[in-house]
Coordinates of C-alpha atoms in Angstrom, one line a residue:
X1440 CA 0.0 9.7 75.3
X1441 CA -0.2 10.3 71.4
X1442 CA 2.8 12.5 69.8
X1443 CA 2.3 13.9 66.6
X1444 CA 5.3 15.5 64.4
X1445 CA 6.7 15.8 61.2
X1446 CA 10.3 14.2 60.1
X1447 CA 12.9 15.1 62.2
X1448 CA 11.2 16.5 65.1
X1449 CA 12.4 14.2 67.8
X1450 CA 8.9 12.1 68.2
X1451 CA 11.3 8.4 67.9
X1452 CA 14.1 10.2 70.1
X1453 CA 11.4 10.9 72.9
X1454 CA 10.1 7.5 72.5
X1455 CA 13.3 6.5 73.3
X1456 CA 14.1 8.4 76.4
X1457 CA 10.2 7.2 77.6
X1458 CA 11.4 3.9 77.9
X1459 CA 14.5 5.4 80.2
X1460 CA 11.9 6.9 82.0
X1461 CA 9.5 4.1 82.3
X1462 CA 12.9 2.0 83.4
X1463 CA 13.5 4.9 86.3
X1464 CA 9.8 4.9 87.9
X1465 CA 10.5 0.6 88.0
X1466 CA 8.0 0.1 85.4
X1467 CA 9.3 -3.5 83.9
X1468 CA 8.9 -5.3 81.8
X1469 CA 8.4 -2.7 78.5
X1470 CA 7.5 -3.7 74.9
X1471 CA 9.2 -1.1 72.5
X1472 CA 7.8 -1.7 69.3
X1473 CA 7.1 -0.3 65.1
X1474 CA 6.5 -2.1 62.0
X1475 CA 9.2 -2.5 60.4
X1476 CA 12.3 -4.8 61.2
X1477 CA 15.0 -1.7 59.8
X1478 CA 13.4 0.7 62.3
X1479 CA 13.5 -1.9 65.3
X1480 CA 17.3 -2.8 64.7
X1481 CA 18.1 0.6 64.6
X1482 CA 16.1 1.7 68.1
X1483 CA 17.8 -1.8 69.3
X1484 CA 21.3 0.6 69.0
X1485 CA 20.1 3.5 70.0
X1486 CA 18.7 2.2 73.3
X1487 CA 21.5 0.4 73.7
X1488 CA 23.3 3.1 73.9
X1489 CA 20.9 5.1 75.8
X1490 CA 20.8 2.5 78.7
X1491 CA 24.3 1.7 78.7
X1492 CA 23.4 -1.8 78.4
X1493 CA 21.3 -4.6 76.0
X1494 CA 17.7 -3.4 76.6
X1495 CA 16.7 -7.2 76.8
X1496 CA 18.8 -6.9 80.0
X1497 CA 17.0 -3.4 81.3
X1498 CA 13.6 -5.2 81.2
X1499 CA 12.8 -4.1 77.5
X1500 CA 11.9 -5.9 74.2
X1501 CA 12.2 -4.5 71.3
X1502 CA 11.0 -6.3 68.4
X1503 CA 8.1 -5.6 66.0
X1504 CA 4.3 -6.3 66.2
X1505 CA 4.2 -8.8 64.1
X1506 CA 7.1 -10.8 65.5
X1507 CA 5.1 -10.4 69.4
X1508 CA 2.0 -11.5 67.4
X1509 CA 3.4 -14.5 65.7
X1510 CA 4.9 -15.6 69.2
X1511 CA 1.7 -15.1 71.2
X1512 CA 0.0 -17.3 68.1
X1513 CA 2.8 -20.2 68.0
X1514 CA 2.4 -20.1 71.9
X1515 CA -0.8 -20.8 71.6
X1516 CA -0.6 -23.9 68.9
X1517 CA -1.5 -22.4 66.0
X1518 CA 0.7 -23.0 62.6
X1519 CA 2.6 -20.6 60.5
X1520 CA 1.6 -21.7 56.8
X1521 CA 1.1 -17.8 55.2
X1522 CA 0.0 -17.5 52.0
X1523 CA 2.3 -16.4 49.1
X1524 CA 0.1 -13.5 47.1
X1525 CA 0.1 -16.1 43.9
X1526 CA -1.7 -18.7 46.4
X1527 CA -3.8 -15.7 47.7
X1528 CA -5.0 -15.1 44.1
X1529 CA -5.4 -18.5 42.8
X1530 CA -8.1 -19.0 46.1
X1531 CA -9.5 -15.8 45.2
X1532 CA -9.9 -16.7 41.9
X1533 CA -11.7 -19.8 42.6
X1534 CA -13.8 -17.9 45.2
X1535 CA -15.0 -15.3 42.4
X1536 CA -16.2 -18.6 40.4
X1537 CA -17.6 -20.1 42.7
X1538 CA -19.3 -18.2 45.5
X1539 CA -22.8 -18.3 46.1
X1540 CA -23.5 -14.5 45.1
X1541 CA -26.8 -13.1 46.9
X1542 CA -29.1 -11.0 43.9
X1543 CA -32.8 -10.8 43.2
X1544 CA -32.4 -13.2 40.4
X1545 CA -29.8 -15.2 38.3
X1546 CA -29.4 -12.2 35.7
X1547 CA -28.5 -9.7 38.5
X1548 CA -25.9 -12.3 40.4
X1549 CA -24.3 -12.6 37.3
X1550 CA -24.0 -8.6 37.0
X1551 CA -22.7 -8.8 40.4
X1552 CA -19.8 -11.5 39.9
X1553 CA -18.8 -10.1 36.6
X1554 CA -18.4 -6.5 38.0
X1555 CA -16.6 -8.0 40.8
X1556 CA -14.3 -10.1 38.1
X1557 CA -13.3 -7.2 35.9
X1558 CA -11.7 -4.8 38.9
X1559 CA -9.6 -7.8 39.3
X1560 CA -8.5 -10.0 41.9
X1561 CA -5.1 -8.1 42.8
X1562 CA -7.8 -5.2 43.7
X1563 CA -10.6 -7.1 45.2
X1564 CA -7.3 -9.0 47.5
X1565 CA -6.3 -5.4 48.3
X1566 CA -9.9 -4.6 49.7
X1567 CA -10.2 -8.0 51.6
X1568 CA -6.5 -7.5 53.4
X1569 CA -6.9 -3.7 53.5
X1570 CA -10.3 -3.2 54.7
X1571 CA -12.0 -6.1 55.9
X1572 CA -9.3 -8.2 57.6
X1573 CA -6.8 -4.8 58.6
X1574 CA -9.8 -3.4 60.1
X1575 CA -11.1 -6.8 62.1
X1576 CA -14.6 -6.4 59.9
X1577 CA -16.9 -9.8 61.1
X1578 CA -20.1 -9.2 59.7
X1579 CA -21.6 -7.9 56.3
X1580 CA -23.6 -5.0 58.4
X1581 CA -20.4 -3.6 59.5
X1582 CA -18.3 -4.2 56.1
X1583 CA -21.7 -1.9 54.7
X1584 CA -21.4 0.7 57.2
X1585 CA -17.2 1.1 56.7
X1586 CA -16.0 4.1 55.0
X1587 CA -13.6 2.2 53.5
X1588 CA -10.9 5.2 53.8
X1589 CA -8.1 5.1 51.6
X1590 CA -9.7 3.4 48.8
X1591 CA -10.6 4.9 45.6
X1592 CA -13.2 2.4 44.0
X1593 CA -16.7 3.0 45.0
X1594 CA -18.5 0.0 46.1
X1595 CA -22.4 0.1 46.7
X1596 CA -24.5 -2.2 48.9
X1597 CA -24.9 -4.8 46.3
X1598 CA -21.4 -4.9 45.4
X1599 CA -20.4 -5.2 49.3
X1600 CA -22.8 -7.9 49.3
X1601 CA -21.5 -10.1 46.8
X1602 CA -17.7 -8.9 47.6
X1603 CA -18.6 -10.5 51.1
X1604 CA -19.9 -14.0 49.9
X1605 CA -16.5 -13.8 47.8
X1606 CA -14.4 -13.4 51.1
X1607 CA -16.5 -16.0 52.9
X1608 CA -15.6 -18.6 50.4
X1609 CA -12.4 -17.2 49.8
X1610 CA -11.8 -18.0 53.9
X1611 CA -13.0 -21.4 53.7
X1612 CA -10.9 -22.2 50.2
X1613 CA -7.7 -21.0 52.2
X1614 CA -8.1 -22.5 55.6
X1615 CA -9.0 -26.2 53.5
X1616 CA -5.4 -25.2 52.4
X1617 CA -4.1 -24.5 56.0
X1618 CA -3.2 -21.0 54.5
X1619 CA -2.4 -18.1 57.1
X1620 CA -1.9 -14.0 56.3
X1621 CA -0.6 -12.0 58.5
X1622 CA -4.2 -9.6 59.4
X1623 CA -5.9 -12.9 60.1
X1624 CA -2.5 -14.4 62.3
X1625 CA -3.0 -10.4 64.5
X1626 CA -6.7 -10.9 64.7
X1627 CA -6.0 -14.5 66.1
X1628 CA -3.4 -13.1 68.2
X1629 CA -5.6 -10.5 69.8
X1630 CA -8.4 -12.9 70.7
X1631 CA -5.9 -15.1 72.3
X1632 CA -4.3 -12.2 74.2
X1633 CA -8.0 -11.3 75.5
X1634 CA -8.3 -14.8 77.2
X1635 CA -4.7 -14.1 79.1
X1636 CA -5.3 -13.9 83.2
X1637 CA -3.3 -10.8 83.2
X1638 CA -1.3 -8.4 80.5
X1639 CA 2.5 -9.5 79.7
X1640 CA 3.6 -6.0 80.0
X1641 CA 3.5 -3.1 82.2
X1642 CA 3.5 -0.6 79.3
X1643 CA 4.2 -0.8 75.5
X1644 CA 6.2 2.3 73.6
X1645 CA 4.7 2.0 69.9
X1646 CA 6.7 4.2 66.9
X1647 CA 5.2 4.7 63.8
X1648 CA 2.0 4.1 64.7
X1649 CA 0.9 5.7 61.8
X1650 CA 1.6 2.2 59.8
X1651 CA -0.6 -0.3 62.4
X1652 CA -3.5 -1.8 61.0
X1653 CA -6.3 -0.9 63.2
X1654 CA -6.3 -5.0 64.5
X1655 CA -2.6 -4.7 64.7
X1656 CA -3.1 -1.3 66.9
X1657 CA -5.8 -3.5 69.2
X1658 CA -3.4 -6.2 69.2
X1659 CA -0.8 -3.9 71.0
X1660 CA -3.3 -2.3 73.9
X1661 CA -4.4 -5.7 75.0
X1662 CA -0.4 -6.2 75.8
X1663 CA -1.1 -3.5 78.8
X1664 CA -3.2 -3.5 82.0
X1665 CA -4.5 0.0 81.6
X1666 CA -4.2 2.4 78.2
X1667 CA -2.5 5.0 80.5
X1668 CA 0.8 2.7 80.1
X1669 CA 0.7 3.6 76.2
X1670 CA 2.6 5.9 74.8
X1671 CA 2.8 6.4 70.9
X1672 CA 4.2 8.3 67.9
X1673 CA 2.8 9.3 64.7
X1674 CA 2.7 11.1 61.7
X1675 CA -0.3 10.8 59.0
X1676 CA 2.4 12.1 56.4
X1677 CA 4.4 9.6 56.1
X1678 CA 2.1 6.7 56.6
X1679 CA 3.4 3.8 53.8
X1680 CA 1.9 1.0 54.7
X1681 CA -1.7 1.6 55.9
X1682 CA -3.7 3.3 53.3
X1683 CA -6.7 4.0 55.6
X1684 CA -4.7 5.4 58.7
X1685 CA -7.0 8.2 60.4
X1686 CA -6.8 10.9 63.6
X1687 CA -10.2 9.5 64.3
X1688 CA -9.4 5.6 64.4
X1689 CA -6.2 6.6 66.8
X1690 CA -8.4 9.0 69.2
X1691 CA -11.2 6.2 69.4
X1692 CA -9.1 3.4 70.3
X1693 CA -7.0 5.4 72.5
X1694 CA -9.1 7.8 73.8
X1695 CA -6.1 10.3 73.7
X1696 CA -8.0 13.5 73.2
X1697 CA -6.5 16.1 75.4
X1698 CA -3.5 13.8 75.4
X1699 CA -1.7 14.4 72.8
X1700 CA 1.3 16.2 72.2
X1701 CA 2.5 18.1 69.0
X1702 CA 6.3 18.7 68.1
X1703 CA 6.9 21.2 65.6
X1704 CA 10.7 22.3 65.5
X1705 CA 13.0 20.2 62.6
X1706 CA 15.9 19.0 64.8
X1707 CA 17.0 16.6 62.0
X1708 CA 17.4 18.4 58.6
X1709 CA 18.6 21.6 57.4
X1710 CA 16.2 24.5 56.8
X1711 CA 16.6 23.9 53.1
X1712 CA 16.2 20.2 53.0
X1713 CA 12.9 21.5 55.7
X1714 CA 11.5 23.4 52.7
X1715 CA 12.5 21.4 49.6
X1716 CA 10.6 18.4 51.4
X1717 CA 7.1 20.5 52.2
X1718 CA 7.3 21.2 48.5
X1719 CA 6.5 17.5 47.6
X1720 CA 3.6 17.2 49.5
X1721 CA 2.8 21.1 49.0
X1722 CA -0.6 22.0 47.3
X1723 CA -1.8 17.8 47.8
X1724 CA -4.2 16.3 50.3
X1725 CA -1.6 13.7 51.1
X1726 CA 0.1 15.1 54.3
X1727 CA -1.2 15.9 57.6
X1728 CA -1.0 20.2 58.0
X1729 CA 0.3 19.8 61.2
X1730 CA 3.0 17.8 60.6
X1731 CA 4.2 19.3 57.4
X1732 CA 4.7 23.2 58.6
X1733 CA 7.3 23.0 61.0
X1734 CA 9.2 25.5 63.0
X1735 CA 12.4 26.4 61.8
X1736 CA 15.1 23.8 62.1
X1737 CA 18.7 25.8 63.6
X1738 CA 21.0 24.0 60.9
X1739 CA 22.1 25.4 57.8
X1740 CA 23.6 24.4 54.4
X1741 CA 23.0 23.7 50.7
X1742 CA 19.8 23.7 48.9
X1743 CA 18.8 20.2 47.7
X1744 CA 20.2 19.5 44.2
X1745 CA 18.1 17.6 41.4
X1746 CA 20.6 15.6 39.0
X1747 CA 18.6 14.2 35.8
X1748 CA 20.2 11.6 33.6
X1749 CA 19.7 8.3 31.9
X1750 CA 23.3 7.5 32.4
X1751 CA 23.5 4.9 34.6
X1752 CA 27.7 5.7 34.7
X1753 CA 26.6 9.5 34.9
X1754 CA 24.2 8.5 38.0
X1755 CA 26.8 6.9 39.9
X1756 CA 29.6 9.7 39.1
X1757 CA 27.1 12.6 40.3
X1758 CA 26.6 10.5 43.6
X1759 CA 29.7 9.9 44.2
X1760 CA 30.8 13.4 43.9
X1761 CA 28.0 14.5 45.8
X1762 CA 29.2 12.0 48.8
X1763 CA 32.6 13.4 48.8
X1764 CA 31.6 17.1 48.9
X1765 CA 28.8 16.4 51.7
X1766 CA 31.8 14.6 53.5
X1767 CA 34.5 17.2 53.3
X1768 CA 32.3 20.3 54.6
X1769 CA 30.6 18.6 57.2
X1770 CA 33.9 16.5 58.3
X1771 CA 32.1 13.7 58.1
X1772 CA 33.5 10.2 56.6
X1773 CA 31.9 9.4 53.2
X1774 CA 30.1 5.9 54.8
X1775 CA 27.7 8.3 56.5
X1776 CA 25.9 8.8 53.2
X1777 CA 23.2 6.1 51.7
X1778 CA 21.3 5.8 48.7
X1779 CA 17.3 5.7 48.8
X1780 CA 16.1 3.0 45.8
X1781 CA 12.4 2.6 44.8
X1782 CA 13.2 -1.5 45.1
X1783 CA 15.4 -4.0 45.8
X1784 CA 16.6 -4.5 42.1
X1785 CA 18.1 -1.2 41.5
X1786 CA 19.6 -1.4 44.7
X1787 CA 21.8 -4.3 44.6
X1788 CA 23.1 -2.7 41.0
X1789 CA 23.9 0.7 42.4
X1790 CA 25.6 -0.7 45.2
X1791 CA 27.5 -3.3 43.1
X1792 CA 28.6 -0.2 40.8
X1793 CA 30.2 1.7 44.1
X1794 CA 32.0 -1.4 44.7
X1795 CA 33.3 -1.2 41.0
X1796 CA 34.3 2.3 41.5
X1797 CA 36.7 1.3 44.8
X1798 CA 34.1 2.3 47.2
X1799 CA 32.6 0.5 50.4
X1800 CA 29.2 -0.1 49.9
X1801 CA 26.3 -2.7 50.3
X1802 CA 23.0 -3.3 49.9
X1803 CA 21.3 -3.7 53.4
X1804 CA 17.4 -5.0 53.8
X1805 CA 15.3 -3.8 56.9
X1806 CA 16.7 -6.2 59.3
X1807 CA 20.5 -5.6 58.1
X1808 CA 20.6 -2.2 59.2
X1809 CA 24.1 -1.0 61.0
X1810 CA 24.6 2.6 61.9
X1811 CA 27.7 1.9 62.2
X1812 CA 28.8 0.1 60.1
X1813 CA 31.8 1.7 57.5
X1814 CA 30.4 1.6 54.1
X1815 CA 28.3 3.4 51.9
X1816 CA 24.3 2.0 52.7
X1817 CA 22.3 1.0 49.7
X1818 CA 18.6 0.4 50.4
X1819 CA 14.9 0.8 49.7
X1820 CA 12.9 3.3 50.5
X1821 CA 10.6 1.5 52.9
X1822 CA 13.6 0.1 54.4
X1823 CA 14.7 4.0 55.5
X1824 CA 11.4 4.7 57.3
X1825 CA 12.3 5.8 60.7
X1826 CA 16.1 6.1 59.8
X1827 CA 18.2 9.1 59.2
X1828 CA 21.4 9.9 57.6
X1829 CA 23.9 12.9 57.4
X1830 CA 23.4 12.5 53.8
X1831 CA 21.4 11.2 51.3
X1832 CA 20.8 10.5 47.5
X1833 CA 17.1 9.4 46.3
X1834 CA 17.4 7.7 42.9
X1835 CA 14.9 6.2 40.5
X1836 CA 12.9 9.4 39.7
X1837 CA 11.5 7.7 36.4
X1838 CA 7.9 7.4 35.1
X1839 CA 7.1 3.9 36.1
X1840 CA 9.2 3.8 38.6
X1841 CA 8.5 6.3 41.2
X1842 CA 5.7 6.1 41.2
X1843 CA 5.1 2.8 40.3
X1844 CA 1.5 2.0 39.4
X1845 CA 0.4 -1.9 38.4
X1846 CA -1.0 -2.3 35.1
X1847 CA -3.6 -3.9 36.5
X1848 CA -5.0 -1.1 38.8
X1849 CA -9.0 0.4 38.5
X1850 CA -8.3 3.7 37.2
X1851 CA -10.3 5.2 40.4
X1852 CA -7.4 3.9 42.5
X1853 CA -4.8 5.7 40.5
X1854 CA -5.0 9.2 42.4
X1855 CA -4.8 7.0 46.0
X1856 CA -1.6 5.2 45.0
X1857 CA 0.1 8.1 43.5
X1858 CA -0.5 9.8 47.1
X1859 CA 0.7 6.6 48.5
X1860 CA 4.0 6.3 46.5
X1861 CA 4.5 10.1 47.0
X1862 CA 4.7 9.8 50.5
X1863 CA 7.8 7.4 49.9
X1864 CA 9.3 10.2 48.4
X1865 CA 8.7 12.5 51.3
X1866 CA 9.7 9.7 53.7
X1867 CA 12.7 9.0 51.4
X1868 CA 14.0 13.0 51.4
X1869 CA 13.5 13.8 54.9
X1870 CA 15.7 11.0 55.8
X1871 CA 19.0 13.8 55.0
X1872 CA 20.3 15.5 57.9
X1873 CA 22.6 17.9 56.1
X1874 CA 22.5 17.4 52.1
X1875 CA 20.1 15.8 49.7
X1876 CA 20.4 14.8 46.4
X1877 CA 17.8 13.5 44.1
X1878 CA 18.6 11.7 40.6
X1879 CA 16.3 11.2 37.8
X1880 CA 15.4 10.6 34.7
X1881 CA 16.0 12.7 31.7
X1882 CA 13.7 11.5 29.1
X1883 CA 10.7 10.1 31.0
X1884 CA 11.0 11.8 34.8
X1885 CA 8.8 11.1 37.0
X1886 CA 5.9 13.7 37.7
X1887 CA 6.9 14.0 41.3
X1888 CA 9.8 16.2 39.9
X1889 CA 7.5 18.8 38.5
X1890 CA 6.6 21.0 41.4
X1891 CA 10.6 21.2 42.4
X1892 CA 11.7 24.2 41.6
X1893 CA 13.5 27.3 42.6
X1894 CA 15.0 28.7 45.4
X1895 CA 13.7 25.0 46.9
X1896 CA 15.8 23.5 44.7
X1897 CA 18.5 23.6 42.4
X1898 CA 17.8 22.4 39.3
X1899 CA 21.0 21.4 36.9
X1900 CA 23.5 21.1 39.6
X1901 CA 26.8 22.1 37.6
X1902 CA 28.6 22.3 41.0
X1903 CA 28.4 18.4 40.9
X1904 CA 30.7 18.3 37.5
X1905 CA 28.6 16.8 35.5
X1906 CA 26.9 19.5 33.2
X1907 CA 23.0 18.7 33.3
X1908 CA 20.9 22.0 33.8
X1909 CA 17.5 21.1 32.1
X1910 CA 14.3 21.6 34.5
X1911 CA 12.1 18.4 34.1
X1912 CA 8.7 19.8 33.3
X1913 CA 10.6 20.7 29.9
X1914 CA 12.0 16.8 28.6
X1915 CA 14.4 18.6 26.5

């Protein structure tokens, strides 16, 4: 079963109550599993709570693919050594110099390389983890025939050619090296899983699929006897980590059609923050229609508020008096608020700066996560995928910064990482249950900020005392 929704419309809540269900009919033992360690610590809790009990104890382990892949791989012998980027590149590198590179003569290999050399090697590592190992590619016929969705670069036959001798070479450099990454450790995984006698699990409850590499996605079916023990969620919109995520590749593998299910009603936000989210994906190809026009959610309360400063002082003041507003009217204490950065960096500061002001707060990474916990959480936006708070502030609304594009990035893959990093955004706002405040820059803000505008959004905020008004398409 395949369930499709936007944010907030109860697709992780009914994966939940699945694995009650599962648990009911005797179906044991039950892999609950998503991609990123924040969201597993947090469905830990939750269906702790929902059994009444550890799941580990019920029968079900929740953990995420790559930590059941790496155990499957260890199990079977094989060594852990991954590969730091750097040490990606500098095999890469060597690769690019010295691959055999097929051409009709020594003039049109050496077009072939040097094309190859000046999109770079950060780009030409992207395509190899991205697209040939995320996708299990083996042979050059099939790399020729891939779509190669998600990627903005055009590559003809000759380029995929030489592009393959690259990787070939580029394999052999980094096993010499006893180097590992993590599509090549799923893709060993899955061919171990295929020798088993029989499957470890009776059925496997995947959230977020939407962020699986198709290997990783294979890896996970192979865990179950039969595909009618599968039972995922998804939502094309807010896919951060697999660039090339399609309807199509789910449906194939799956063979869900006439299976899937489509949620529609908000349950977690309020109307307002509903609408002021559609607006940053509104009038893009980034989102998936479906998922983006929702049905009415029943809550009410304020529209979303844009502060714009390059006060760091004035950033933290706003915040906080938007934390103890949100707090008061929904009778909520003030810990049940968090702040969404666009890294780890900015983090850390902002929730050191809380501290200063005689606030509880801390910095928490993916696997940190504690819903309960009594302080104010600081932490990235990829680390909030999957999580939700009563209410939220998203900072770091710069150019530069969100979105962040490399300096070394083709100039064809500009428009496909801008829809990448603008997803964060919408992944980082829908995350508010009942208020939402987004803080940003002044003198350079980020494009994203352009389309948000009235009644979606209030632009200026003078309710949070602290007299900024200007609209950011203006930079006055």
């Amino acid at each position: 079963i395949l369930v499709k929704g936007g944010p907030g419309t109860g697709k992780s809540t009914l994966a939940l109550y699945r694995v009650q269900r599962l648990l009911e009919q005797g179906c044991q033992p039950i892999l609950f599993t998503t991609y990123t360690k924040a969201l597993v610590a947090y469905s830990e809790q939750l269906l702790e709570q929902l059994l009444g009990q550890p799941p580990k104890a019920a029968g079900v382990e929740v953990t995420t693919v790559d930590s059941i892949a790496r155990h499957y791989y260890v199990q079977a012998g094989g060594q852990t050594h991954f590969a730091k980027v750097e040490q990606c590149l500098d095999c890469l590198e060597t690769a690019l110099q010295t691959a055999d590179i097929p051409g009709t003569n020594s003039f049109d290999r050496q077009v072939r390389r040097q094309t190859l050399q000046r999109l770079g090697s950060p780009y030409l590592l992207q395509e190899i983890q991205d697209v040939i190992e995320a996708w299990g590619i083996a042979n050059l016929e099939d790399y020729l025939n891939h779509d190669r969705k998600g990627r903005g670069v055009p590559l003809r036959a000759n380029l995929r050619e030489a592009l393959w001798s690259i990787y070939q070479t580029w394999r052999n450099i980094m096993g010499q090296k006893g180097y590992l990454t993590w599509e090549q450790l799923r893709l060993k995984a899955l061919e171990i899983l295929r020798s088993l006698p029989e499957a470890p699990y009776q059925a496997v409850v995947i959230d977020e699929a939407q962020d699986l590499s198709p290997v990783a996605l294979r890896f996970l079916l192979s865990l179950v006897p039969s595909l009618d023990q599968v039972y995922l969620t998804a939502d094309a919109s807010q896919s951060l980590y697999q660039r090339g995520f399609s309807w199509k590749q789910i449906h194939a593998d799956l063979k869900v059609a006439g299976r899937t299910l489509l949620l529609k009603r908000n349950y977690r936000n309020t109307q307002q923050i509903a609408a002021a989210c559609a607006t940053i994906l509104q009038g893009t190809q980034v989102g998936d229609p479906d998922c983006i026009v929702q049905e009415l959610s029943p809550y009410q309360g304020d529209v979303p508020a844009i502060f714009l400063s390059d006060s760091r002082d004035r950033d933290i003041k706003a915040i906080q008096t938007f934390f103890i507003r949100a707090a008061k009217r929904f009778r909520l204490p003030i810990h049940g608020g968090a702040v969404l950065c666009p890294n780890g960096q900015l983090g850390k500061t902002i929730a050191q700066q809380f501290v200063d002001q005689g606030l509880k707060a801390k910095f928490v990474t993916g696997d940190q996560i504690d819903i309960n916990a009594p302080y104010i959480k600081v932490l990235t936006l990829h680390s909030a995928k999957g999580l939700e708070f009563p209410f939220v502030a998203v900072v770091g609304l710069q150019e530069g910064k969100l979105p962040y594009l490399s300096s070394n990035l083709p100039p064809d893959e500009i428009p496909t990482v801008t829809d990448e990093q603008r997803r964060l955004f919408y992944v980082g706002c829908s995350r508010a249950m009942r208020a939402l405040l987004v803080c940003g820059s002044q003198a350079q803000p980020s494009p994203f900020l352009a389309p948000l505008i009235s009644p979606d959004w209030q632009i200026g905020n003078r309710e949070l005392g602290v007299g900024n008004r200007t609209h950011p398409k203006s930079k006055a």
